[in-house]
mmCIF file of C-alpha atoms and ligand atoms in Angstrom:
data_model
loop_
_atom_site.group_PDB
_atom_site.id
_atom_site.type_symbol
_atom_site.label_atom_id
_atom_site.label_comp_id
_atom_site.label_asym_id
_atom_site.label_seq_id
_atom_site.Cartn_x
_atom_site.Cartn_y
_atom_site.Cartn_z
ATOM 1 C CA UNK F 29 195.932 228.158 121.432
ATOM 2 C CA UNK F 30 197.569 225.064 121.632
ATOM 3 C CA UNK F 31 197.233 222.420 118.196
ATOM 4 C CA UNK F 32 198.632 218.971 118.513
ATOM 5 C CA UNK F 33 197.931 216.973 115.675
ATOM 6 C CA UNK F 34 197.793 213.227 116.119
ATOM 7 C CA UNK F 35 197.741 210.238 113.153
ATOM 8 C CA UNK F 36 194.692 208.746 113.522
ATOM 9 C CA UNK F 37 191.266 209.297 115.088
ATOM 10 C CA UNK F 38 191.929 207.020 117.716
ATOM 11 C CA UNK F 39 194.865 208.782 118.821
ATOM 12 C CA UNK F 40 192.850 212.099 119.210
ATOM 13 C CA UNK F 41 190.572 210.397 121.440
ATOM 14 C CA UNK F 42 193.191 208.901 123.366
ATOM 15 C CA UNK F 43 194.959 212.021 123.512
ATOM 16 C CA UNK F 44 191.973 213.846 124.618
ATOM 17 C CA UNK F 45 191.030 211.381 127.573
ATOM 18 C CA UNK F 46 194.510 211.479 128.923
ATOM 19 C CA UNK F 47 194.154 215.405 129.291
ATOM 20 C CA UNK F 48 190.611 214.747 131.219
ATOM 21 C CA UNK F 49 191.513 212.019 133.651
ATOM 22 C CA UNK F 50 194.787 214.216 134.230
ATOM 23 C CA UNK F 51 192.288 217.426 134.646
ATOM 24 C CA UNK F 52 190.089 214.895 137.250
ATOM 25 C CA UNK F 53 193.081 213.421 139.042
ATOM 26 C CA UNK F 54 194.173 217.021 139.391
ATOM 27 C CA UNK F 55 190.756 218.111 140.669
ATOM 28 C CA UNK F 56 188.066 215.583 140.742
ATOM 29 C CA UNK F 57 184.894 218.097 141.192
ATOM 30 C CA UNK F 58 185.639 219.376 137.753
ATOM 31 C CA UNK F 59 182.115 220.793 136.129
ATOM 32 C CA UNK F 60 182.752 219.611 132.766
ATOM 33 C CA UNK F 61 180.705 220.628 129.218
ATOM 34 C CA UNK F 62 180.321 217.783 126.631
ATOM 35 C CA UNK F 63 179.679 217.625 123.192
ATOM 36 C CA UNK F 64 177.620 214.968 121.074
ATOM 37 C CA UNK F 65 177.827 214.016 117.562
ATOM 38 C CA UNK F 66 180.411 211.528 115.637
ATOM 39 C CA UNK F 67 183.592 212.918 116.720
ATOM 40 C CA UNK F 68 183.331 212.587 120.810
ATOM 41 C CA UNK F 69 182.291 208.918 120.216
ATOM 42 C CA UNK F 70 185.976 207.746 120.193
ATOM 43 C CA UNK F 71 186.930 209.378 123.383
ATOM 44 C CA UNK F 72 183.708 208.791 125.035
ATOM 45 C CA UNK F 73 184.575 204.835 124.437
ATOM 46 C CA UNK F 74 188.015 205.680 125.662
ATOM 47 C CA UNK F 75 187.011 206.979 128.842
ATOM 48 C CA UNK F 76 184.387 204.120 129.660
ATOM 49 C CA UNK F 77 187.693 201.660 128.846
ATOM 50 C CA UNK F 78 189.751 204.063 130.955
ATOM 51 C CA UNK F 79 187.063 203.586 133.820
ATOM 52 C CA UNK F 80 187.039 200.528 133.948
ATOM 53 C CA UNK F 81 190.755 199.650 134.255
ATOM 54 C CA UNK F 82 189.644 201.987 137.290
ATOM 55 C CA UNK F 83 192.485 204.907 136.099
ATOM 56 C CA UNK F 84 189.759 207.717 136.341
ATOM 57 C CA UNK F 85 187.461 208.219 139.860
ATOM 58 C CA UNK F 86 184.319 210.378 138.410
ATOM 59 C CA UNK F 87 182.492 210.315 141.464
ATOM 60 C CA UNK F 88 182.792 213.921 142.040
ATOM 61 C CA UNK F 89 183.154 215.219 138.376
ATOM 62 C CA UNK F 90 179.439 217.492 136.950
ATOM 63 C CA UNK F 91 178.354 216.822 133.507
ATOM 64 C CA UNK F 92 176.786 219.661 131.707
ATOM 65 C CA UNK F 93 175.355 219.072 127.801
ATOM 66 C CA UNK F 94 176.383 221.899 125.253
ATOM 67 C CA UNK F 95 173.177 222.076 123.644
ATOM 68 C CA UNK F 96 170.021 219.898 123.420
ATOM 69 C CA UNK F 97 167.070 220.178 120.641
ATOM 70 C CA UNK F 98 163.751 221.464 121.524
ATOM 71 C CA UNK F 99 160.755 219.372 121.510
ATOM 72 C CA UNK F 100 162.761 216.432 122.303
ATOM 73 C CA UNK F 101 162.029 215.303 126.056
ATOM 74 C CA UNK F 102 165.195 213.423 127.798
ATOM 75 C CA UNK F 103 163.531 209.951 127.312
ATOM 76 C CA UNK F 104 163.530 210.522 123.551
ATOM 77 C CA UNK F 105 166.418 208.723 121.537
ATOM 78 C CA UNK F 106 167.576 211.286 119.704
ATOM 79 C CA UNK F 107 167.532 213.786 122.475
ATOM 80 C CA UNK F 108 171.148 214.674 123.262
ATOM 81 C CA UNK F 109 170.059 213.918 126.982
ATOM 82 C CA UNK F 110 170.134 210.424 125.801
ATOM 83 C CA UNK F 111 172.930 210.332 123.711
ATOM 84 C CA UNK F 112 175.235 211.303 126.464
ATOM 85 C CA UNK F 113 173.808 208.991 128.853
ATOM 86 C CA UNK F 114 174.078 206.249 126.445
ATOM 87 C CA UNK F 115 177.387 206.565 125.157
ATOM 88 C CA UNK F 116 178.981 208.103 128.434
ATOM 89 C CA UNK F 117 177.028 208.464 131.757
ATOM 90 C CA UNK F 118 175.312 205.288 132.105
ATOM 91 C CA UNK F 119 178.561 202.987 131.399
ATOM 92 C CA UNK F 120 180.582 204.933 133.317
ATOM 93 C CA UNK F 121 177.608 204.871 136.048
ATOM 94 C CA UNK F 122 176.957 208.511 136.804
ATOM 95 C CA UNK F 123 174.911 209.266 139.397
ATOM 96 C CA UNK F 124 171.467 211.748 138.394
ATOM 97 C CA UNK F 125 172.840 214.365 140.793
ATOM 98 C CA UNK F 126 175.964 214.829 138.697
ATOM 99 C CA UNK F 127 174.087 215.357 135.552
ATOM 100 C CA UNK F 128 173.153 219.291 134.150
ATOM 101 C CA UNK F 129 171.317 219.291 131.094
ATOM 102 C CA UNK F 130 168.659 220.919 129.284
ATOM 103 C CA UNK F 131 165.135 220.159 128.839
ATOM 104 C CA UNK F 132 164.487 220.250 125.603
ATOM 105 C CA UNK F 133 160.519 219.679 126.364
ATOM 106 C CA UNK F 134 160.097 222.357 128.364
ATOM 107 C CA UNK F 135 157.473 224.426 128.042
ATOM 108 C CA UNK F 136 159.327 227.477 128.146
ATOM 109 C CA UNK F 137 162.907 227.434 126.254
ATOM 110 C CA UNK F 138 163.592 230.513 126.976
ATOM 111 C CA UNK F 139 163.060 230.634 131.124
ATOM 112 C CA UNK F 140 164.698 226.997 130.314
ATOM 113 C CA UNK F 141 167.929 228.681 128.948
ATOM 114 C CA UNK F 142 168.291 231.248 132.112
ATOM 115 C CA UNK F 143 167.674 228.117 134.470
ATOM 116 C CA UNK F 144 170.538 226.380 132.711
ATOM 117 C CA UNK F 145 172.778 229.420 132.855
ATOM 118 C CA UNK F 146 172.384 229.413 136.267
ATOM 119 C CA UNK F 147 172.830 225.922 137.119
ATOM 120 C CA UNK F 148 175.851 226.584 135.427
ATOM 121 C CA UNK F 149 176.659 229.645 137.861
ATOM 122 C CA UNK F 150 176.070 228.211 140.603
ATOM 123 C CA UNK F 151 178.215 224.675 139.854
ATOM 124 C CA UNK F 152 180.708 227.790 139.998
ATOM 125 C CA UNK F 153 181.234 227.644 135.260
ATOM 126 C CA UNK F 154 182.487 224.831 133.593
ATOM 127 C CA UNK F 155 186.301 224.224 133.906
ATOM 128 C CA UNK F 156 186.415 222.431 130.935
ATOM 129 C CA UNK F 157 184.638 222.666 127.237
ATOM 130 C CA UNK F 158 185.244 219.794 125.030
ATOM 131 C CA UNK F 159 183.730 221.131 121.891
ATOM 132 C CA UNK F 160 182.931 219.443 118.586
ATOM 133 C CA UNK F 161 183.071 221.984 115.284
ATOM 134 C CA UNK F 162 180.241 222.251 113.091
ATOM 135 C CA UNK F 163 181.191 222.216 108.886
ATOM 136 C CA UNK F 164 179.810 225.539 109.342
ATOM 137 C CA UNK F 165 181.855 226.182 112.186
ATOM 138 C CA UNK F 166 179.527 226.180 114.600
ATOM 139 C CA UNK F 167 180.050 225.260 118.274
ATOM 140 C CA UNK F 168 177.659 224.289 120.577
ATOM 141 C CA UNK F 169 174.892 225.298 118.511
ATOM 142 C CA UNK F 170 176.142 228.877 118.096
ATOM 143 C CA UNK F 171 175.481 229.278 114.280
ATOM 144 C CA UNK F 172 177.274 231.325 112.429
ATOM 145 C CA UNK F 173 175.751 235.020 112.361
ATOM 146 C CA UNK F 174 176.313 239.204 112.787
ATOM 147 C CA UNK F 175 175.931 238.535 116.348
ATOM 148 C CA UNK F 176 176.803 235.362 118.480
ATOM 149 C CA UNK F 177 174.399 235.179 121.855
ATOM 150 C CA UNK F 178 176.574 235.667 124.331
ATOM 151 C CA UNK F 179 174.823 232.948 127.293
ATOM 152 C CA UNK F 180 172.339 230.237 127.019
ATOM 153 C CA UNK F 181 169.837 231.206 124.494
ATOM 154 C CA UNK F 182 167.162 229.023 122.017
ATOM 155 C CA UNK F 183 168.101 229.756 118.519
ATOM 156 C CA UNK F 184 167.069 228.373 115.346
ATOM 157 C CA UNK F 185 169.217 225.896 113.557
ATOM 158 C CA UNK F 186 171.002 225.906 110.343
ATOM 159 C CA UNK F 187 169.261 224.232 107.454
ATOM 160 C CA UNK F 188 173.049 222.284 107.495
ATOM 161 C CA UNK F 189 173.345 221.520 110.820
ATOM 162 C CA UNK F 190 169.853 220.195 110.590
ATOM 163 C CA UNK F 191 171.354 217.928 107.931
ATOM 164 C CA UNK F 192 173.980 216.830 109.559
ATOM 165 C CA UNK F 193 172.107 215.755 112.824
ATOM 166 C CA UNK F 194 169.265 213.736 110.834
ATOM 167 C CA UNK F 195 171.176 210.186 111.165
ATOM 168 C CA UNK F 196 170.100 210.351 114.769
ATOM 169 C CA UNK F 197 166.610 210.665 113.324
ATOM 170 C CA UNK F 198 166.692 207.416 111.330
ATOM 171 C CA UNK F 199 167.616 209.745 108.078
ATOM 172 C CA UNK F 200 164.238 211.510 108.431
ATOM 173 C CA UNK F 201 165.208 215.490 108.105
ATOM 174 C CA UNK F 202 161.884 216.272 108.900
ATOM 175 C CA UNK F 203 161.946 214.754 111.909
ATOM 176 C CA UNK F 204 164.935 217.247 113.284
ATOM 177 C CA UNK F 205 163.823 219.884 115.369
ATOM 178 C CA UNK F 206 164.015 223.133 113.718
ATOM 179 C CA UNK F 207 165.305 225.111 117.254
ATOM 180 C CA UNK F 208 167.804 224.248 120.007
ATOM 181 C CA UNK F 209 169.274 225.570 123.026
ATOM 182 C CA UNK F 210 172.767 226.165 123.722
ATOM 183 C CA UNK F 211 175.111 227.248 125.836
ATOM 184 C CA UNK F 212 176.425 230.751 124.364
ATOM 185 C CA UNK F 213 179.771 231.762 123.309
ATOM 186 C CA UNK F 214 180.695 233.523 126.317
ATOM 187 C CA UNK F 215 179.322 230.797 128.707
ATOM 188 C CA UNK F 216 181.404 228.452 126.544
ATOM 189 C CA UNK F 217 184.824 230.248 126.100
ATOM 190 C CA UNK F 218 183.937 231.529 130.315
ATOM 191 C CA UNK F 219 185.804 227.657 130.678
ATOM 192 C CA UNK F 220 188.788 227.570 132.453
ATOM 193 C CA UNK F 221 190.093 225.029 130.112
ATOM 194 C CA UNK F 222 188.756 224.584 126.331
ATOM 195 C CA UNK F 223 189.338 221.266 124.324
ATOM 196 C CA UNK F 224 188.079 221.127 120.640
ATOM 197 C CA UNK F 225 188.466 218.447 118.602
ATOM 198 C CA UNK F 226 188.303 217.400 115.158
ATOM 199 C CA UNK F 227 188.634 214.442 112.699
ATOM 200 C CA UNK F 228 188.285 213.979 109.155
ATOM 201 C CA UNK F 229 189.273 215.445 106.001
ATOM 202 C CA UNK F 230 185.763 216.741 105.506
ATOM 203 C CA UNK F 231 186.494 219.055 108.804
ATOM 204 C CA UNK F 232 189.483 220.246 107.238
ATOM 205 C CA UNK F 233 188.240 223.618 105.316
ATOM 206 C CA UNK F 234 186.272 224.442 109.099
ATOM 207 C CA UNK F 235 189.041 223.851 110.532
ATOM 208 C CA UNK F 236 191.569 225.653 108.140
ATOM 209 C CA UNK F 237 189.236 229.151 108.891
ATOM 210 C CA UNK F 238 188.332 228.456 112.792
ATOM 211 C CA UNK F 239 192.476 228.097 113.291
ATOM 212 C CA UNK F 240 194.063 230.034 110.847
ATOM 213 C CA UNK F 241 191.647 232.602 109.453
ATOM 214 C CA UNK F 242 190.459 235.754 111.235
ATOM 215 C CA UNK F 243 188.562 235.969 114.953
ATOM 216 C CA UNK F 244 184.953 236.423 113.365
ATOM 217 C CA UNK F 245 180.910 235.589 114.352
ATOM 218 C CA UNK F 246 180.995 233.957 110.587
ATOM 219 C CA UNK F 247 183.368 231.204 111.826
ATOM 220 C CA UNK F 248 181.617 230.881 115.844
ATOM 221 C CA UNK F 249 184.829 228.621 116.393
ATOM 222 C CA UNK F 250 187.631 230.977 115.373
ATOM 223 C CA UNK F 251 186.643 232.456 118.954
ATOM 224 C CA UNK F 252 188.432 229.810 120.571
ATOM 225 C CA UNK F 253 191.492 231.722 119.299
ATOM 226 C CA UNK F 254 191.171 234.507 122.113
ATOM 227 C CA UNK F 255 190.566 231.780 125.124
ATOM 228 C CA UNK F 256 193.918 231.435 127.051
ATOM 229 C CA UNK F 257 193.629 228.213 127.815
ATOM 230 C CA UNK F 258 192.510 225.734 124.332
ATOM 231 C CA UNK F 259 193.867 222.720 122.819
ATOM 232 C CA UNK F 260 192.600 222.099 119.595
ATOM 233 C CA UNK F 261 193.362 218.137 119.141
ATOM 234 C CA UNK F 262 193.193 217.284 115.354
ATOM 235 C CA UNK F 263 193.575 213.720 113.593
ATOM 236 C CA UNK F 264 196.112 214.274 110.308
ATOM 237 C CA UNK F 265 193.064 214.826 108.087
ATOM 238 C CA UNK F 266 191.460 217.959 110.072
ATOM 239 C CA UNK F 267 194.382 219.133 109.815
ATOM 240 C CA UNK F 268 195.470 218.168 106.366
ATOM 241 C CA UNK F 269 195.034 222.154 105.655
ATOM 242 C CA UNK F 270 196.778 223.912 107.888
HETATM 243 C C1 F6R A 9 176.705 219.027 119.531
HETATM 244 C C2 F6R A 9 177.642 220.128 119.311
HETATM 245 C C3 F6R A 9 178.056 220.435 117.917
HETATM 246 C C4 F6R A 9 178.905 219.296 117.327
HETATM 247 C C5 F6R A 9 179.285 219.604 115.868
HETATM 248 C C6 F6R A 9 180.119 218.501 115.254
HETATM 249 O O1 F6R A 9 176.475 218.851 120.908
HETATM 250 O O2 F6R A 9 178.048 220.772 120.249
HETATM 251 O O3 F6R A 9 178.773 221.634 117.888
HETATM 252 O O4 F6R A 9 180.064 219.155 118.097
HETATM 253 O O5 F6R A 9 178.108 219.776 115.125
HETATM 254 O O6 F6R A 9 179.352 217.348 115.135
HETATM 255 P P1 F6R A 9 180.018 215.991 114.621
HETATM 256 O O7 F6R A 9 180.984 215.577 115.657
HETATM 257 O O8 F6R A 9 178.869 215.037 114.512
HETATM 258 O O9 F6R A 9 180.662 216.313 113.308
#
């Protein structure tokens, strides 16, 4: 595992959009596994600027969500279907065909999880994970628990993680779905290349056990210890612990 701490938010995203357009110039059919939430935001704007000084050709590159909430159809704001369209896909003019993610609406999550893992198979797995980390330590939606579901599963969300996602409900916690689907710890860390990152003193304690405490389903992010290929990209804050 590979930790490169940079000063400032900005710089993380920076950072972690120079390792993607490298990863794309290198091989531009990458399948590639995004996160939503605060902490992409940076990099997703950094990539849409990187675009459009025409540096990075994503013609070819797949775009597969981590997780989506269930209920939520892709029209709906909140869904995470929408997010990533909004804050990445549709500036950066992705094409539908290039686009993998779950239906949160459908009427069966769990045949909906299978079909997912298999779109994922058959795009041949995702060469790179950029992953976000929960305060619980979550990633994906892989919760902390005995035992981590190894592909894409619907689970049932942590009271905190429902918490933390209700801004993108207008503040309403009631209004945040109560299940999800995500991919699964072994579909995740199955990446060829695994990028987490993390801003913000208040990810520092996470961040503290995911990096430097022991391999455990408690901490679903201390996994990314065993994958031979991660970068963990931290602002100073994250990693004001370490
Ligand atoms: C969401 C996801 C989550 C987030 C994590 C951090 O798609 O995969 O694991 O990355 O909850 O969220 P933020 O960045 O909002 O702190």
């Amino acid at each position: 595992m590979h930790i490169d701490v940079q000063p400032s938010p900005r710089a993380v995203a920076r950072e972690a959009a120079r390792l993607i357009a490298d990863a794309v110039a290198d091989r531009p059919s990458l399948a590639i596994a995004l996160p939503t939430g605060q902490t992409p935001l940076p990099l997703y704007r950094e990539l849409i600027v990187s675009y459009a000084q025409s540096k990075i050709d994503f013609s070819q590159v797949s775009f597969f969500n981590l997780d989506e909430f269930v209920g939520l159809g892709h029209t709906h704001a909140a869904s995470y279907h929408a997010f990533l369209k909004h804050h990445l896909l549709d500036p950066l003019g992705i094409r539908a065909n290039q686009i993998f993610t779950i239906r949160g609406d459908a009427r069966d999550s769990v045949a909906e999880a299978a079909r997912y893992e298999q779109a994922i198979a058959k795009r041949g797995g995702i060469d790179i994970a950029v992953l976000g980390i929960g305060a619980n330590g979550h990633i994906g939606f892989n919760e902390p628990a005995r035992h981590l579901h190894p592909r894409t599963h619907l689970l049932t969300l942590a009271p905190a993680t429902r918490r933390a996602n209700a801004w993108l409900f207008g503040d309403r916690l009631r209004d945040v779905p109560r299940q999800a689907i995500s991919m699964g710890v072994a579909t995740i860390l199955s990446a060829r290349g695994v990028l987490l990152i993390a801003t913000g003193a208040a990810k520092a304690p996470i961040v503290h056990r995911a990096i430097q405490g022991p391999v455990t389903t408690s901490v679903p992010a201390s996994l990314v210890q065993l994958h031979p290929d991660a970068i963990v990209l931290l602002d100073k804050a994250a990693a004001s612990r370490l």
